[in-house]
GROMACS .gro file of C-alpha atoms in nm:
model
  453
    1MET     CA    1  15.968   7.852   6.193
    2ARG     CA    2  15.733   7.810   6.518
    3VAL     CA    3  15.502   8.027   6.646
    4THR     CA    4  15.456   8.116   7.007
    5THR     CA    5  15.123   8.065   7.117
    6ARG     CA    6  15.071   8.256   7.452
    7THR     CA    7  14.765   8.260   7.677
    8THR     CA    8  14.727   8.428   8.060
    9TYR     CA    9  14.410   8.244   8.251
   10TRP     CA   10  14.293   8.402   8.597
   11LEU     CA   11  14.158   8.229   8.746
   12GLU     CA   12  13.917   8.280   9.044
   13TYR     CA   13  14.004   8.058   9.241
   14ALA     CA   14  14.280   7.773   9.221
   15TRP     CA   15  14.358   7.481   9.458
   16LEU     CA   16  14.713   7.485   9.494
   17ASP     CA   17  14.767   7.106   9.637
   18THR     CA   18  14.735   7.262   9.966
   19HIS     CA   19  14.435   7.504   9.937
   20VAL     CA   20  14.271   7.758   9.765
   21GLU     CA   21  14.427   8.064   9.726
   22PRO     CA   22  14.122   8.265   9.490
   23GLY     CA   23  14.241   8.519   9.205
   24VAL     CA   24  14.480   8.360   9.060
   25ALA     CA   25  14.626   8.451   8.666
   26VAL     CA   26  14.863   8.203   8.487
   27GLU     CA   27  15.051   8.253   8.218
   28VAL     CA   28  15.066   7.979   7.893
   29ALA     CA   29  15.319   7.859   7.611
   30ASP     CA   30  15.243   7.609   7.376
   31GLY     CA   31  15.064   7.449   7.619
   32ARG     CA   32  15.270   7.492   7.944
   33ILE     CA   33  15.191   7.645   8.192
   34THR     CA   34  15.512   7.871   8.217
   35ALA     CA   35  15.375   8.121   8.563
   36VAL     CA   36  15.175   8.115   8.875
   37ARG     CA   37  15.083   8.459   9.008
   38THR     CA   38  14.889   8.440   9.359
   39GLU     CA   39  14.722   8.776   9.439
   40VAL     CA   40  14.538   8.965   9.172
   41PRO     CA   41  14.201   9.047   9.228
   42ALA     CA   42  14.075   9.119   8.881
   43PRO     CA   43  14.138   8.895   8.603
   44PRO     CA   44  14.507   9.111   8.367
   45PRO     CA   45  14.346   9.252   8.008
   46GLY     CA   46  14.324   8.957   7.748
   47ALA     CA   47  14.350   8.695   7.958
   48GLU     CA   48  14.071   8.428   7.902
   49VAL     CA   49  13.876   8.433   8.297
   50LEU     CA   50  13.756   8.091   8.485
   51ARG     CA   51  13.496   8.160   8.690
   52GLY     CA   52  13.543   7.896   8.976
   53LEU     CA   53  13.711   7.705   9.136
   54THR     CA   54  14.031   7.600   8.887
   55LEU     CA   55  14.170   7.228   8.937
   56PRO     CA   56  14.484   7.053   8.816
   57GLY     CA   57  14.323   6.819   8.457
   58LEU     CA   58  14.119   6.488   8.631
   59ALA     CA   59  14.244   6.163   8.563
   60ASN     CA   60  14.084   5.891   8.430
   61ALA     CA   61  14.355   5.621   8.465
   62HIS     CA   62  14.151   5.284   8.442
   63SER     CA   63  13.846   5.301   8.116
   64HIS     CA   64  13.708   5.027   7.913
   65ALA     CA   65  13.623   5.191   7.659
   66PHE     CA   66  13.366   4.988   7.454
   67HIS     CA   67  13.215   4.950   7.858
   68ARG     CA   68  13.021   5.278   7.796
   69ALA     CA   69  12.763   5.085   7.553
   70LEU     CA   70  12.619   4.856   7.816
   71ARG     CA   71  12.498   5.160   8.042
   72GLY     CA   72  12.142   5.048   8.143
   73THR     CA   73  12.161   4.767   7.937
   74VAL     CA   74  12.328   4.557   8.260
   75GLN     CA   75  12.158   4.741   8.516
   76VAL     CA   76  11.828   4.564   8.416
   77GLY     CA   77  11.736   4.252   8.686
   78SER     CA   78  12.056   4.088   8.892
   79GLY     CA   79  12.341   3.826   8.767
   80THR     CA   80  12.687   3.865   8.881
   81PHE     CA   81  13.009   3.981   8.796
   82TRP     CA   82  13.018   3.696   8.565
   83THR     CA   83  12.694   3.712   8.382
   84TRP     CA   84  12.756   4.041   8.328
   85ARG     CA   85  13.116   3.908   8.161
   86GLU     CA   86  12.943   3.761   7.888
   87ILE     CA   87  12.682   4.128   7.787
   88MET     CA   88  13.020   4.266   7.759
   89TYR     CA   89  13.165   3.971   7.527
   90SER     CA   90  12.823   4.036   7.244
   91PHE     CA   91  12.937   4.487   7.214
   92ALA     CA   92  13.332   4.357   7.199
   93ASP     CA   93  13.221   4.054   6.899
   94ARG     CA   94  13.062   4.353   6.664
   95LEU     CA   95  13.317   4.679   6.761
   96THR     CA   96  13.554   4.752   6.405
   97PRO     CA   97  13.765   4.969   6.400
   98GLU     CA   98  13.540   5.274   6.216
   99THR     CA   99  13.267   5.173   6.533
  100TYR     CA  100  13.529   5.216   6.788
  101HIS     CA  101  13.664   5.527   6.725
  102ALA     CA  102  13.342   5.669   6.673
  103LEU     CA  103  13.228   5.556   7.069
  104ALA     CA  104  13.556   5.650   7.208
  105ARG     CA  105  13.519   5.984   7.071
  106ALA     CA  106  13.220   6.005   7.157
  107VAL     CA  107  13.334   5.828   7.520
  108TYR     CA  108  13.613   6.085   7.553
  109ALA     CA  109  13.450   6.356   7.502
  110GLU     CA  110  13.216   6.307   7.753
  111MET     CA  111  13.556   6.216   7.981
  112ALA     CA  112  13.593   6.604   7.925
  113LEU     CA  113  13.293   6.777   7.945
  114ALA     CA  114  13.316   6.576   8.340
  115GLY     CA  115  13.727   6.734   8.396
  116VAL     CA  116  13.917   6.425   8.295
  117SER     CA  117  14.262   6.545   8.055
  118CYS     CA  118  14.428   6.220   8.015
  119VAL     CA  119  14.274   5.889   8.022
  120GLY     CA  120  14.492   5.564   8.094
  121GLU     CA  121  14.309   5.334   7.804
  122PHE     CA  122  14.324   4.916   7.900
  123HIS     CA  123  14.276   4.808   7.594
  124TYR     CA  124  14.244   4.411   7.442
  125VAL     CA  125  14.010   4.404   7.174
  126HIS     CA  126  14.308   4.408   6.913
  127HIS     CA  127  14.212   4.181   6.649
  128THR     CA  128  13.884   4.135   6.420
  129PRO     CA  129  13.634   3.864   6.569
  130ASP     CA  130  13.806   3.550   6.489
  131GLY     CA  131  14.116   3.563   6.523
  132THR     CA  132  14.249   3.735   6.248
  133PRO     CA  133  14.541   4.071   6.255
  134TYR     CA  134  14.414   4.439   6.067
  135ALA     CA  135  14.622   4.507   5.811
  136ASP     CA  136  14.687   4.706   6.101
  137PRO     CA  137  14.821   4.498   6.344
  138ASN     CA  138  14.734   4.823   6.557
  139ALA     CA  139  14.446   4.900   6.434
  140MET     CA  140  14.198   4.955   6.703
  141GLY     CA  141  14.432   5.091   6.928
  142GLU     CA  142  14.507   5.399   6.681
  143ALA     CA  143  14.099   5.404   6.668
  144LEU     CA  144  14.192   5.513   7.031
  145ILE     CA  145  14.468   5.711   7.004
  146ALA     CA  146  14.294   5.918   6.678
  147ALA     CA  147  14.005   5.898   6.954
  148ALA     CA  148  14.173   6.150   7.218
  149ALA     CA  149  14.303   6.348   6.997
  150ASP     CA  150  13.909   6.412   6.859
  151ALA     CA  151  13.822   6.437   7.180
  152GLY     CA  152  14.068   6.692   7.261
  153ILE     CA  153  14.257   6.469   7.580
  154ARG     CA  154  14.639   6.302   7.684
  155ILE     CA  155  14.594   5.922   7.607
  156THR     CA  156  14.812   5.651   7.776
  157LEU     CA  157  14.746   5.333   7.560
  158LEU     CA  158  14.750   5.055   7.829
  159ASP     CA  159  14.845   4.752   7.479
  160THR     CA  160  14.701   4.523   7.677
  161ALA     CA  161  14.833   4.085   7.687
  162TYR     CA  162  14.532   3.900   7.684
  163LEU     CA  163  14.578   3.458   7.660
  164SER     CA  164  14.416   3.242   7.833
  165SER     CA  165  14.066   3.240   7.892
  166ALA     CA  166  14.161   3.114   8.212
  167ILE     CA  167  14.430   2.916   8.488
  168SER     CA  168  14.462   2.573   8.367
  169ASP     CA  169  14.780   2.457   8.523
  170LYS     CA  170  15.092   2.604   8.716
  171HIS     CA  171  15.283   2.591   8.350
  172GLY     CA  172  14.992   2.805   8.149
  173GLY     CA  173  14.621   2.870   8.064
  174GLU     CA  174  14.286   2.740   7.885
  175PRO     CA  175  14.358   2.887   7.502
  176PRO     CA  176  14.067   3.230   7.456
  177ASN     CA  177  13.713   3.113   7.443
  178ALA     CA  178  13.508   3.205   7.109
  179HIS     CA  179  13.493   3.572   7.229
  180GLN     CA  180  13.841   3.688   7.365
  181ARG     CA  181  13.950   3.508   7.062
  182ARG     CA  182  14.009   3.861   6.902
  183PHE     CA  183  14.155   4.027   7.232
  184SER     CA  184  14.443   3.725   7.258
  185ASP     CA  185  14.850   3.751   7.009
  186GLY     CA  186  14.908   3.358   7.030
  187SER     CA  187  15.229   3.414   7.312
  188ALA     CA  188  15.400   3.757   7.486
  189GLU     CA  189  15.680   3.779   7.243
  190ALA     CA  190  15.353   3.776   6.989
  191TRP     CA  191  15.204   4.065   7.199
  192ALA     CA  192  15.534   4.239   7.177
  193GLU     CA  193  15.652   4.257   6.860
  194ARG     CA  194  15.265   4.394   6.743
  195CYS     CA  195  15.255   4.662   7.050
  196SER     CA  196  15.629   4.760   6.976
  197VAL     CA  197  15.541   4.898   6.709
  198LEU     CA  198  15.305   5.197   6.804
  199LYS     CA  199  15.413   5.568   6.861
  200GLU     CA  200  15.349   5.836   7.138
  201ARG     CA  201  15.261   6.136   7.002
  202ASP     CA  202  15.205   6.446   7.168
  203HIS     CA  203  14.849   6.358   7.329
  204ALA     CA  204  15.000   5.969   7.356
  205ARG     CA  205  15.184   5.745   7.573
  206ILE     CA  206  15.257   5.363   7.541
  207GLY     CA  207  15.213   5.124   7.835
  208ALA     CA  208  15.195   4.813   7.960
  209ALA     CA  209  14.933   4.620   8.052
  210ILE     CA  210  14.863   4.243   8.164
  211HIS     CA  211  14.476   4.248   8.186
  212SER     CA  212  14.535   4.013   8.468
  213VAL     CA  213  14.700   3.624   8.617
  214ARG     CA  214  14.406   3.390   8.438
  215ALA     CA  215  14.460   3.613   8.104
  216VAL     CA  216  14.841   3.516   8.069
  217PRO     CA  217  14.972   3.252   8.184
  218ALA     CA  218  15.239   3.266   8.480
  219GLY     CA  219  15.526   3.144   8.236
  220GLN     CA  220  15.479   3.448   8.034
  221LEU     CA  221  15.429   3.691   8.350
  222ALA     CA  222  15.778   3.840   8.281
  223THR     CA  223  15.787   3.895   7.892
  224VAL     CA  224  15.558   4.165   7.952
  225ALA     CA  225  15.726   4.374   8.211
  226ARG     CA  226  16.002   4.338   8.088
  227TRP     CA  227  15.917   4.471   7.790
  228ALA     CA  228  15.735   4.799   8.021
  229GLU     CA  229  16.055   4.745   8.226
  230GLN     CA  230  16.274   4.772   7.901
  231ARG     CA  231  16.076   5.147   7.775
  232ARG     CA  232  15.998   5.280   8.158
  233ALA     CA  233  15.692   5.225   8.060
  234PRO     CA  234  15.384   5.194   8.285
  235LEU     CA  235  15.284   4.899   8.311
  236HIS     CA  236  14.904   4.774   8.430
  237VAL     CA  237  14.665   4.468   8.570
  238HIS     CA  238  14.396   4.453   8.614
  239LEU     CA  239  14.423   4.214   8.992
  240SER     CA  240  14.207   4.038   9.288
  241GLU     CA  241  13.859   4.178   9.202
  242GLN     CA  242  13.706   3.816   9.202
  243THR     CA  243  13.792   3.571   9.467
  244ALA     CA  244  13.764   3.328   9.188
  245GLU     CA  245  14.044   3.388   9.024
  246ASN     CA  246  14.232   3.444   9.405
  247ASP     CA  247  14.125   3.076   9.483
  248ALA     CA  248  14.204   2.927   9.102
  249CYS     CA  249  14.610   3.106   9.111
  250ARG     CA  250  14.631   2.857   9.518
  251ALA     CA  251  14.497   2.586   9.293
  252ALA     CA  252  14.781   2.624   9.058
  253HIS     CA  253  15.020   2.814   9.245
  254GLY     CA  254  14.957   2.750   9.536
  255CYS     CA  255  14.979   3.142   9.573
  256THR     CA  256  14.777   3.456   9.571
  257PRO     CA  257  14.734   3.655   9.281
  258THR     CA  258  14.976   3.932   9.368
  259ARG     CA  259  15.277   3.658   9.513
  260LEU     CA  260  15.266   3.519   9.159
  261LEU     CA  261  15.365   3.909   9.056
  262ALA     CA  262  15.543   3.997   9.241
  263ASP     CA  263  15.793   3.622   9.172
  264HIS     CA  264  15.765   3.676   8.793
  265GLY     CA  265  15.888   4.054   8.836
  266VAL     CA  266  15.601   4.205   8.781
  267LEU     CA  267  15.528   4.479   9.111
  268GLY     CA  268  15.695   4.845   9.137
  269PRO     CA  269  15.645   5.152   9.119
  270ARG     CA  270  15.543   5.145   8.789
  271THR     CA  271  15.321   4.977   8.826
  272THR     CA  272  14.962   4.969   8.923
  273GLY     CA  273  14.712   4.726   9.010
  274VAL     CA  274  14.292   4.816   8.917
  275HIS     CA  275  14.085   4.712   9.192
  276ASN     CA  276  14.319   4.528   9.418
  277THR     CA  277  14.010   4.425   9.620
  278HIS     CA  278  14.006   4.074   9.789
  279LEU     CA  279  14.381   4.077   9.966
  280THR     CA  280  14.522   3.959  10.271
  281ASP     CA  281  14.798   4.174  10.492
  282GLU     CA  282  15.076   4.044  10.283
  283ASP     CA  283  14.933   4.074   9.940
  284ILE     CA  284  14.913   4.452  10.080
  285ALA     CA  285  15.303   4.404  10.181
  286LEU     CA  286  15.397   4.293   9.911
  287LEU     CA  287  15.213   4.614   9.736
  288GLY     CA  288  15.282   4.914   9.918
  289GLY     CA  289  15.693   4.720   9.989
  290SER     CA  290  15.685   4.796   9.647
  291GLY     CA  291  15.535   5.055   9.573
  292THR     CA  292  15.309   4.996   9.345
  293GLY     CA  293  15.053   5.165   9.250
  294THR     CA  294  14.696   5.062   9.349
  295CYS     CA  295  14.378   5.225   9.059
  296MET     CA  296  14.011   5.244   9.245
  297CYS     CA  297  13.729   5.230   9.066
  298PRO     CA  298  13.527   5.249   9.279
  299THR     CA  299  13.171   5.290   9.119
  300THR     CA  300  13.214   5.060   8.918
  301GLU     CA  301  13.358   4.843   9.193
  302ARG     CA  302  13.000   4.821   9.344
  303ASP     CA  303  12.797   4.845   9.010
  304LEU     CA  304  12.944   4.494   8.958
  305ALA     CA  305  12.951   4.346   9.369
  306ASP     CA  306  13.282   4.353   9.370
  307GLY     CA  307  13.407   4.451   9.742
  308ILE     CA  308  13.570   4.676   9.876
  309GLY     CA  309  13.830   4.704   9.837
  310PRO     CA  310  14.164   4.813  10.122
  311ALA     CA  311  14.208   5.153   9.971
  312VAL     CA  312  14.290   5.229  10.392
  313ALA     CA  313  14.557   4.948  10.430
  314LEU     CA  314  14.747   5.038  10.106
  315GLN     CA  315  14.792   5.381  10.114
  316ARG     CA  316  14.950   5.347  10.405
  317ALA     CA  317  15.166   5.023  10.305
  318GLY     CA  318  15.340   5.254   9.987
  319SER     CA  319  15.061   5.202   9.719
  320PRO     CA  320  14.992   5.580   9.630
  321LEU     CA  321  14.608   5.571   9.513
  322SER     CA  322  14.474   5.643   9.188
  323LEU     CA  323  14.062   5.692   9.051
  324GLY     CA  324  13.909   5.459   8.694
  325SER     CA  325  13.607   5.487   8.536
  326ASP     CA  326  13.654   5.177   8.386
  327SER     CA  327  13.289   4.999   8.268
  328HIS     CA  328  13.178   5.320   8.256
  329ALA     CA  329  12.903   5.254   8.487
  330VAL     CA  330  12.917   5.719   8.515
  331ILE     CA  331  13.250   5.893   8.363
  332ASP     CA  332  13.267   6.111   8.713
  333LEU     CA  333  13.588   6.166   8.888
  334LEU     CA  334  13.471   6.341   9.204
  335GLU     CA  335  13.198   6.068   9.233
  336GLU     CA  336  13.509   5.814   9.212
  337ALA     CA  337  13.699   6.034   9.483
  338ARG     CA  338  13.403   6.057   9.691
  339ALA     CA  339  13.318   5.740   9.683
  340MET     CA  340  13.626   5.570   9.793
  341GLU     CA  341  13.616   5.810  10.145
  342LEU     CA  342  13.271   5.730  10.165
  343ASN     CA  343  13.257   5.317  10.111
  344GLU     CA  344  13.538   5.344  10.341
  345ARG     CA  345  13.311   5.492  10.616
  346LEU     CA  346  13.025   5.241  10.607
  347ARG     CA  347  13.274   4.968  10.580
  348THR     CA  348  13.453   5.137  10.932
  349ARG     CA  349  13.165   5.300  11.084
  350ALA     CA  350  13.430   5.565  11.094
  351ARG     CA  351  13.486   5.928  10.907
  352GLY     CA  352  13.780   6.080  10.755
  353HIS     CA  353  14.003   5.898  10.588
  354TRP     CA  354  14.168   6.079  10.379
  355THR     CA  355  14.077   6.477  10.350
  356ALA     CA  356  13.971   6.579  10.003
  357ALA     CA  357  14.309   6.782   9.909
  358ALA     CA  358  14.429   6.350   9.908
  359LEU     CA  359  14.162   6.280   9.688
  360LEU     CA  360  14.193   6.559   9.481
  361ARG     CA  361  14.520   6.382   9.457
  362ALA     CA  362  14.427   6.076   9.361
  363ALA     CA  363  14.192   6.238   9.117
  364SER     CA  364  14.459   6.460   8.936
  365ALA     CA  365  14.855   6.440   9.025
  366ASP     CA  366  14.815   6.040   9.138
  367GLY     CA  367  14.623   5.963   8.833
  368HIS     CA  368  14.814   6.129   8.600
  369ALA     CA  369  15.168   5.971   8.747
  370ALA     CA  370  15.058   5.625   8.746
  371LEU     CA  371  14.988   5.694   8.381
  372GLY     CA  372  15.303   5.801   8.302
  373TRP     CA  373  15.275   6.162   8.260
  374ASP     CA  374  15.424   6.324   8.567
  375ASP     CA  375  15.464   6.721   8.435
  376ALA     CA  376  15.068   6.714   8.480
  377GLY     CA  377  14.801   6.733   8.736
  378ALA     CA  378  14.914   7.014   8.937
  379ILE     CA  379  14.896   7.368   8.856
  380GLY     CA  380  15.312   7.507   8.818
  381THR     CA  381  15.517   7.640   8.665
  382GLY     CA  382  15.661   7.377   8.418
  383MET     CA  383  15.325   7.160   8.434
  384LEU     CA  384  15.075   7.130   8.134
  385ALA     CA  385  14.832   7.361   8.123
  386ASP     CA  386  14.618   7.153   8.188
  387LEU     CA  387  14.272   7.231   8.403
  388THR     CA  388  13.985   7.177   8.500
  389THR     CA  389  13.658   7.502   8.716
  390ILE     CA  390  13.401   7.338   8.908
  391ALA     CA  391  13.118   7.636   8.962
  392LEU     CA  392  13.052   7.744   9.318
  393ASP     CA  393  12.687   7.845   9.182
  394SER     CA  394  12.501   7.561   9.082
  395VAL     CA  395  12.251   7.420   9.308
  396ARG     CA  396  12.470   7.121   9.413
  397THR     CA  397  12.832   7.410   9.480
  398ALA     CA  398  12.592   7.750   9.662
  399GLY     CA  399  12.673   7.811   9.928
  400PRO     CA  400  12.943   7.691  10.165
  401LEU     CA  401  13.309   7.942  10.177
  402PRO     CA  402  13.571   7.968   9.842
  403ARG     CA  403  13.856   7.821  10.121
  404LEU     CA  404  13.692   7.562  10.147
  405GLY     CA  405  13.629   7.465   9.839
  406ALA     CA  406  13.815   7.143   9.803
  407GLU     CA  407  13.533   6.951  10.008
  408THR     CA  408  13.266   7.145   9.823
  409ALA     CA  409  13.383   6.971   9.530
  410VAL     CA  410  13.452   6.588   9.649
  411PHE     CA  411  13.196   6.603   9.906
  412ALA     CA  412  12.883   6.833   9.644
  413ALA     CA  413  12.999   6.890   9.328
  414THR     CA  414  12.929   6.611   9.043
  415ALA     CA  415  13.089   6.617   8.653
  416ALA     CA  416  12.771   6.825   8.607
  417ASP     CA  417  12.906   7.141   8.783
  418VAL     CA  418  13.236   7.125   8.548
  419ARG     CA  419  13.235   7.440   8.349
  420HIS     CA  420  13.534   7.458   8.195
  421THR     CA  421  13.823   7.131   8.055
  422VAL     CA  422  14.179   7.313   7.953
  423VAL     CA  423  14.467   7.059   7.767
  424GLY     CA  424  14.730   7.169   7.676
  425GLY     CA  425  14.600   7.559   7.729
  426ARG     CA  426  14.356   7.538   7.512
  427HIS     CA  427  13.970   7.485   7.621
  428VAL     CA  428  13.839   7.246   7.539
  429VAL     CA  429  13.449   7.221   7.691
  430ARG     CA  430  13.393   7.580   7.750
  431ASP     CA  431  13.088   7.725   7.922
  432GLY     CA  432  13.034   7.286   8.006
  433ALA     CA  433  13.028   7.309   7.635
  434HIS     CA  434  13.268   7.067   7.429
  435THR     CA  435  13.431   7.253   7.173
  436LEU     CA  436  13.529   6.984   6.954
  437VAL     CA  437  13.240   6.738   6.944
  438PRO     CA  438  12.975   6.937   6.884
  439ASP     CA  439  12.667   6.802   7.019
  440VAL     CA  440  12.791   6.465   7.267
  441PRO     CA  441  12.529   6.330   7.397
  442GLN     CA  442  12.356   6.243   7.067
  443ALA     CA  443  12.719   6.112   6.869
  444LEU     CA  444  12.682   5.904   7.226
  445ALA     CA  445  12.402   5.829   7.131
  446ARG     CA  446  12.463   5.695   6.801
  447ALA     CA  447  12.749   5.481   6.839
  448VAL     CA  448  12.634   5.265   7.077
  449GLU     CA  449  12.313   5.194   6.845
  450ALA     CA  450  12.573   5.065   6.585
  451LEU     CA  451  12.698   4.796   6.834
  452ARG     CA  452  12.340   4.695   6.837
  453ALA     CA  453  12.280   4.656   6.516
   0.00000   0.00000   0.00000
């Protein structure tokens, strides 16, 4: 017999998509919101009290969990994206299912502390270092799914096809290099066979990813797209992050990566291009016209000197925007939202490209939609009970009127101001402390140290 669990949360202030509302009672049963009552000036008897500004749980739409081990290391000296990639490979080489679980658990706990209730994990480290599958061919993906459960957050595992090291001609690609062998299944058909075994769970959904047009030969793009289409699953792809990728694609195919993806049926409303940095006007029209989303990762894009993508033009063309922390130079979705607006201000020397409400939607509802969680990302009846509470009394947030809470959250607050994170009606972070991972900094330190051995 199933026991129904009911909780009432009283929100001192709540962001209800368009405005900040004081005194809101949110009733929850079995992890979903069953009622939202406004004009509740005091906590009802027995209610869980969330003081500060409560938002829907945040969605980190693009993550490579193991990149968290690079923090600090890759900030030494100078270099390029390509030199950064060599350091990244050295950490990828050392991962095992056990060490990856430990690291991802700590990283996802760090995300929960930052108000993230759902992560999109762009997962391509599939096999042993020499490319031999584990006894369970999905051991690494299962480690990530388990890590998210242990950290108390939701996950969309974007199982990634990664088959070649570079574009060689219009039909194929260069074989994976020594570091990339563990990423490859050999063909898109073998990739599809392996990841078809993955099962969804209450906290986990399965999507697909094309690493990039340089990592999946043109003739195999449609196989990945069909797999996602048949399952109505999200499909993500790194797109035009580097100009070198665009140049190689034009040399081999006579077109941009965006056009190549369009010609092979990859674009569409369940597809998200990650970065979308170096685009032509035609690219923007193709992405927007097809409803393909754009996931911007400003803290990584600036850390790697990628450039500033045309987010305003993409959104105007019809491409929904989401946000990700990608390489985890920092894990702070409020900073990602702020950076998208401030980058555009620097580029254009004009202010106000997005409202705070629009930036919060990119970090919540639109991010969840990009990950296949259309029932999350808003405080409303029938939605998943995922909540994030931002302190309004820290040194960063004290002073502004509560009705300006959205502006305060986006333009002043940081992940350090997250007071509570509730996922499925369960307190995962309470008063700034993780309830499932007792010492997140120590867990991170140990997991990263294990990869330096």
